[in-house]
Amino acid sequence: MLPFAALAAPATYDAELSGFAYPHPVEHFTFTSQGQPLQMAYMDVKPAKPNGQTVMLMHGKNFCGATWEQTITTLSDAGYRVVVPDQIGFCKSSKPQHYQFSFQQLAANTHALLEKLNVQKLTVMGHSMGGMLSTRYALMYPQQVEQLVLVNPIGLEDWKALGVPYPGIDAAYQGELKTDADSIRAYQRSTYYANHWKPEYDRWVNMQAGMYAGPDKQKVAWDQALTTDMVFTQPVVYEFPHLKMPTLLLIGGKDNTAIGKALAPAELKPKLGRYEELGKRTAAAIPQSTLVEFPELGHSPQIQDPAAFHQALMKWLSTPHNGA
């Protein structure tokens, strides 16, 4: 049984997650995009003993920059400067209600942030939806991205091409409005942590649930629906062979993530989100790839087993790669 504290109602947060503590100071990059002023929240963590290298961490769809907390510490302790943006539409950043969400647009927004921070070369690392965005970023800015790290990225298969019906933004919005702490916890247990649970995971449940329970629930749910449409309709899987930089795949083999799986025909559902197969297939498609699998872990290996995850990450980062 879950501890009583885990069952208590979560705190409520506004559309920009005010009041939820991040592990490092949050700054804001103000810019204009698609005719409207926006703010992108980010952390820029400078190490005590710099090694001259920068890593940018891209969060997933149900995640925020804060969920990279242990990875930030590991990288910073090793001398890396760590830049961690919250994408527009997510977490502490602006929630525009009329915006053409695309991975190209989010990549361009992020590139503008890095220009402001005077980051010329870097390693880009993305988890979940952030893996799709990191792939798009690396394809758009190959001269800037020296190395790419993908952590259980989604989009390793084209769900619509496989036969998953298009969910539609309006239906997705109605589904998002029903989101609460219980539904988030149940999904995270089965998908993120391979049916295991620790009390500390509730921090991330409450972070997400708090926005759905807060005064800006409709704004949050609408942007989540818009970004679901982005993920479903803008596959990157066909472009993996075009990645030019050394790439590390860190894959929890018990992950089963597939957008729209619930809508899929019964005979298709068990074939979707098979990360024990998708990791190998993706590694074969990326020219300079290294695959590290965690067979017993789920969608969030960096949270579920941070010691094993960070050991593999730091070993790869400390190894010279051709083209890096």
Coordinates of C-alpha atoms in Angstrom, one line a residue:
M1 CA 0.0 0.0 0.0
L2 CA 1.2 3.5 -0.8
P3 CA 2.2 5.7 2.2
F4 CA -0.6 8.0 3.4
A5 CA 1.4 11.1 2.2
A6 CA 1.4 9.7 -1.3
L7 CA -2.4 9.6 -1.2
A8 CA -2.9 13.1 0.0
A9 CA -4.1 15.8 -2.3
P10 CA -1.2 17.4 -4.1
A11 CA -0.4 21.0 -3.9
T12 CA -1.9 23.1 -6.7
Y13 CA 0.2 25.2 -9.1
D14 CA -0.6 27.8 -11.7
A15 CA 0.2 27.5 -15.4
E16 CA 3.9 28.3 -14.8
L17 CA 4.4 26.0 -11.9
S18 CA 4.9 28.8 -9.4
G19 CA 5.8 27.5 -6.0
F20 CA 7.3 24.2 -7.1
A21 CA 11.0 24.3 -6.1
Y22 CA 13.6 23.6 -8.8
P23 CA 17.0 22.3 -7.7
H24 CA 18.8 25.4 -9.1
P25 CA 17.9 29.0 -9.7
V26 CA 15.4 29.5 -12.6
E27 CA 16.0 32.3 -15.1
H28 CA 13.8 33.4 -18.0
F29 CA 14.6 34.0 -21.6
T30 CA 12.1 36.5 -23.1
F31 CA 11.5 36.5 -26.8
T32 CA 8.8 37.0 -29.4
S33 CA 7.6 34.0 -31.4
Q34 CA 4.6 33.7 -33.8
G35 CA 3.7 37.3 -33.0
Q36 CA 3.5 37.0 -29.2
P37 CA 5.8 37.6 -26.3
L38 CA 6.9 34.4 -24.5
Q39 CA 9.2 33.4 -21.6
M40 CA 11.3 30.2 -21.6
A41 CA 12.3 29.2 -18.1
Y42 CA 15.7 27.5 -17.8
M43 CA 18.5 26.6 -15.4
D44 CA 22.1 27.4 -16.3
V45 CA 24.2 25.4 -13.8
K46 CA 27.9 26.3 -13.9
P47 CA 30.3 23.8 -12.3
A48 CA 32.8 24.6 -9.6
K49 CA 35.7 23.2 -11.7
P50 CA 34.7 23.7 -15.4
N51 CA 36.0 21.2 -18.0
G52 CA 35.0 23.5 -20.8
Q53 CA 32.1 21.4 -22.0
T54 CA 28.3 22.0 -22.0
V55 CA 25.4 19.6 -21.9
M56 CA 21.9 20.6 -22.6
L57 CA 19.1 18.5 -21.1
M58 CA 15.7 18.3 -22.8
H59 CA 12.7 17.2 -20.7
G60 CA 9.9 14.9 -21.8
K61 CA 6.2 15.6 -22.2
N62 CA 5.2 14.7 -18.7
F63 CA 8.4 15.9 -17.2
C64 CA 10.1 19.3 -16.4
G65 CA 13.7 20.5 -16.1
A66 CA 13.6 19.7 -12.4
T67 CA 13.2 16.0 -13.1
W68 CA 16.8 16.0 -14.3
E69 CA 18.0 16.9 -10.8
Q70 CA 20.3 14.0 -10.2
T71 CA 21.7 14.1 -13.7
I72 CA 22.5 17.8 -13.3
T73 CA 24.4 17.1 -10.1
T74 CA 26.3 14.2 -11.7
L75 CA 27.3 16.3 -14.8
S76 CA 28.1 19.4 -12.8
D77 CA 30.3 17.5 -10.4
A78 CA 32.3 16.2 -13.4
G79 CA 32.9 19.8 -14.6
Y80 CA 30.1 20.2 -17.2
R81 CA 28.1 23.4 -17.6
V82 CA 24.5 22.2 -17.7
V83 CA 21.7 24.1 -19.4
V84 CA 18.2 22.9 -18.7
P85 CA 15.3 24.6 -20.5
D86 CA 11.6 24.2 -19.9
Q87 CA 10.1 24.2 -23.4
I88 CA 7.3 26.7 -24.3
G89 CA 4.0 25.1 -23.4
F90 CA 5.5 23.2 -20.4
C91 CA 6.3 23.6 -16.7
K92 CA 7.6 27.1 -15.8
S93 CA 7.5 28.4 -19.3
S94 CA 4.7 30.3 -21.1
K95 CA 1.5 28.4 -22.1
P96 CA 0.4 30.1 -25.3
Q97 CA -3.2 29.1 -26.3
H98 CA -2.6 29.8 -30.0
Y99 CA 0.7 28.4 -31.1
Q100 CA 1.9 26.3 -34.0
F101 CA 3.7 23.7 -32.0
S102 CA 6.4 21.9 -33.9
F103 CA 9.7 20.3 -33.0
Q104 CA 11.3 22.7 -35.5
Q105 CA 9.8 25.7 -33.6
L106 CA 10.8 24.4 -30.2
A107 CA 14.4 23.7 -31.5
A108 CA 14.6 27.2 -32.9
N109 CA 13.4 28.7 -29.6
T110 CA 16.1 26.7 -27.8
H111 CA 18.8 27.6 -30.3
A112 CA 18.0 31.3 -29.6
L113 CA 18.4 30.7 -25.9
L114 CA 21.8 29.1 -26.5
E115 CA 22.9 32.0 -28.6
K116 CA 21.9 34.3 -25.7
L117 CA 24.0 32.1 -23.4
N118 CA 26.9 32.1 -25.9
V119 CA 27.0 28.3 -26.1
Q120 CA 28.8 27.5 -29.3
K121 CA 29.3 23.7 -29.1
L122 CA 27.6 21.2 -26.8
T123 CA 26.2 17.7 -26.1
V124 CA 22.4 17.5 -26.4
M125 CA 20.6 15.0 -24.2
G126 CA 16.9 14.3 -24.4
H127 CA 14.5 12.1 -22.5
S128 CA 11.1 10.8 -23.8
M129 CA 9.6 13.6 -26.0
G130 CA 12.8 15.5 -25.3
G131 CA 14.5 12.7 -27.3
M132 CA 12.4 13.6 -30.3
L133 CA 13.2 17.3 -29.8
S134 CA 16.9 16.6 -29.3
T135 CA 16.9 14.6 -32.6
R136 CA 15.3 17.4 -34.4
Y137 CA 17.7 19.9 -32.8
A138 CA 20.7 17.8 -33.9
L139 CA 19.3 17.5 -37.5
M140 CA 18.8 21.3 -37.7
Y141 CA 22.1 22.3 -36.0
P142 CA 24.6 19.5 -36.8
Q143 CA 27.6 21.9 -36.6
Q144 CA 26.7 22.8 -33.0
V145 CA 25.8 19.4 -31.6
E146 CA 29.0 17.5 -31.0
Q147 CA 27.3 14.5 -29.3
L148 CA 23.7 13.3 -28.8
V149 CA 22.3 11.3 -26.0
L150 CA 18.8 9.8 -26.2
V151 CA 17.2 8.4 -23.1
N152 CA 14.1 6.3 -23.8
P153 CA 13.1 8.6 -26.6
I154 CA 9.6 8.3 -27.9
G155 CA 9.0 8.4 -31.6
L156 CA 11.1 5.4 -32.3
E157 CA 8.2 4.2 -34.4
D158 CA 5.5 6.0 -36.5
W159 CA 2.3 5.1 -34.7
K160 CA 0.0 6.6 -37.3
A161 CA 1.7 4.7 -40.1
L162 CA 1.4 1.5 -38.0
G163 CA -2.4 2.0 -37.8
V164 CA -3.1 4.0 -34.6
P165 CA -6.1 6.2 -35.3
Y166 CA -5.5 10.0 -35.1
P167 CA -6.7 11.1 -31.6
G168 CA -7.6 14.7 -32.6
I169 CA -6.8 17.7 -30.5
D170 CA -10.4 18.2 -29.1
A171 CA -10.5 14.6 -27.9
A172 CA -7.0 14.8 -26.5
Y173 CA -8.0 18.0 -24.6
Q174 CA -11.0 16.3 -23.0
G175 CA -8.8 13.4 -22.0
E176 CA -6.3 15.8 -20.5
L177 CA -9.0 17.5 -18.4
K178 CA -9.6 14.1 -16.6
T179 CA -6.0 13.8 -15.5
D180 CA -5.4 13.7 -11.8
A181 CA -2.8 12.4 -9.3
D182 CA -4.3 8.9 -9.3
S183 CA -4.2 8.5 -13.0
I184 CA -0.7 10.0 -13.3
R185 CA 0.6 7.6 -10.5
A186 CA -0.9 4.5 -12.1
Y187 CA 0.6 5.4 -15.5
Q188 CA 4.0 6.2 -14.1
R189 CA 4.0 3.0 -12.1
S190 CA 3.3 0.8 -15.1
T191 CA 5.4 2.7 -17.7
Y192 CA 8.1 4.8 -16.0
Y193 CA 9.1 2.3 -13.3
A194 CA 8.2 -1.1 -14.7
N195 CA 5.5 -1.7 -12.0
H196 CA 7.8 -0.7 -9.1
W197 CA 7.3 2.3 -6.8
K198 CA 9.2 4.3 -4.3
P199 CA 7.8 7.1 -2.2
E200 CA 10.2 9.7 -3.7
Y201 CA 8.5 9.2 -7.1
D202 CA 5.5 11.1 -5.7
R203 CA 7.3 14.3 -6.0
W204 CA 7.1 14.1 -9.8
V205 CA 3.4 12.9 -9.6
N206 CA 2.5 15.9 -7.5
M207 CA 4.5 18.3 -9.8
Q208 CA 2.4 17.2 -12.8
A209 CA -0.9 16.7 -11.0
G210 CA -0.6 20.1 -9.3
M211 CA -0.9 22.0 -12.6
Y212 CA -4.0 19.9 -13.5
A213 CA -5.6 20.7 -10.1
G214 CA -4.7 24.4 -10.2
P215 CA -6.5 27.6 -11.4
D216 CA -5.0 27.3 -15.0
K217 CA -6.0 23.7 -15.5
Q218 CA -7.7 24.4 -18.9
K219 CA -4.6 26.3 -20.2
V220 CA -2.3 23.4 -19.1
A221 CA -4.6 20.8 -20.6
W222 CA -4.9 22.6 -23.9
D223 CA -1.2 22.9 -24.5
Q224 CA -0.8 19.3 -23.5
A225 CA -3.3 18.4 -26.2
L226 CA -1.5 20.6 -28.8
T227 CA 1.8 19.0 -28.0
T228 CA 0.3 15.5 -28.1
D229 CA -0.7 16.3 -31.6
M230 CA 2.8 17.5 -32.4
V231 CA 4.3 14.2 -31.1
F232 CA 1.8 12.1 -33.0
T233 CA 2.0 13.8 -36.3
Q234 CA 5.7 14.8 -36.5
P235 CA 7.8 11.6 -36.5
V236 CA 11.6 11.7 -36.5
V237 CA 12.1 8.0 -37.0
Y238 CA 12.7 8.2 -40.7
E239 CA 15.6 10.7 -40.2
F240 CA 17.8 8.8 -37.8
P241 CA 20.2 7.7 -40.6
H242 CA 21.0 11.5 -41.1
L243 CA 22.4 12.1 -37.7
K244 CA 26.1 12.9 -38.1
M245 CA 27.3 12.9 -34.5
P246 CA 28.2 10.2 -32.1
T247 CA 25.0 9.1 -30.4
L248 CA 24.3 7.3 -27.1
L249 CA 21.0 5.4 -26.6
L250 CA 20.2 4.7 -23.0
I251 CA 17.1 2.4 -23.1
G252 CA 15.0 0.9 -20.3
G253 CA 13.8 -2.3 -21.8
K254 CA 10.5 -2.6 -19.9
D255 CA 9.3 0.8 -21.3
N256 CA 6.0 0.4 -23.2
T257 CA 5.3 4.0 -24.2
A258 CA 3.3 4.5 -27.4
I259 CA 1.2 7.6 -28.0
G260 CA -2.4 6.6 -28.9
K261 CA -1.9 3.0 -27.9
A262 CA -5.3 3.0 -26.1
L263 CA -7.0 3.8 -29.4
A264 CA -5.1 1.2 -31.4
P265 CA -6.9 -2.0 -32.7
A266 CA -6.6 -4.9 -30.2
E267 CA -4.2 -6.9 -32.5
L268 CA -1.9 -3.9 -32.8
K269 CA -1.6 -2.9 -29.1
P270 CA 0.9 -5.6 -28.0
K271 CA 3.2 -4.7 -30.9
L272 CA 3.6 -1.0 -29.9
G273 CA 6.1 0.4 -27.5
R274 CA 8.4 -2.6 -27.4
Y275 CA 11.5 -0.9 -26.3
E276 CA 13.4 -4.1 -25.9
E277 CA 13.2 -4.2 -29.7
L278 CA 13.0 -0.5 -30.5
G279 CA 16.3 0.3 -28.9
K280 CA 18.2 -2.2 -31.1
R281 CA 16.4 -1.1 -34.2
T282 CA 17.2 2.6 -33.5
A283 CA 20.8 1.9 -32.8
A284 CA 21.1 0.1 -36.2
A285 CA 19.6 3.1 -37.9
I286 CA 21.9 5.8 -36.4
P287 CA 25.4 5.7 -38.0
Q288 CA 27.6 6.4 -35.0
S289 CA 25.5 4.9 -32.2
T290 CA 26.2 3.2 -28.9
L291 CA 23.4 1.3 -27.3
V292 CA 23.2 0.7 -23.5
E293 CA 20.2 -1.3 -22.4
F294 CA 18.8 -1.6 -18.9
P295 CA 16.6 -4.7 -19.4
E296 CA 14.7 -4.4 -16.1
L297 CA 14.0 -0.6 -16.1
G298 CA 11.1 1.4 -17.5
H299 CA 10.7 4.7 -19.3
S300 CA 12.7 6.7 -16.7
P301 CA 16.0 4.9 -16.0
Q302 CA 17.7 8.0 -14.8
I303 CA 15.2 8.2 -11.9
Q304 CA 14.6 4.5 -11.3
D305 CA 18.2 3.5 -11.1
P306 CA 20.3 6.7 -11.1
A307 CA 23.5 4.9 -10.1
A308 CA 23.5 2.5 -13.1
F309 CA 22.3 5.1 -15.4
H310 CA 24.8 7.7 -14.6
Q311 CA 27.7 5.2 -14.6
A312 CA 26.8 4.4 -18.2
L313 CA 26.4 8.0 -19.2
M314 CA 29.6 9.3 -17.7
K315 CA 31.6 6.3 -19.1
W316 CA 30.4 7.2 -22.6
L317 CA 31.0 10.9 -22.2
S318 CA 34.5 10.4 -21.0
T319 CA 35.4 8.2 -24.0
P320 CA 36.6 9.9 -27.2
H321 CA 34.4 9.3 -30.2
N322 CA 35.2 9.7 -33.8
G323 CA 33.6 12.9 -35.1
A324 CA 33.2 14.4 -31.6

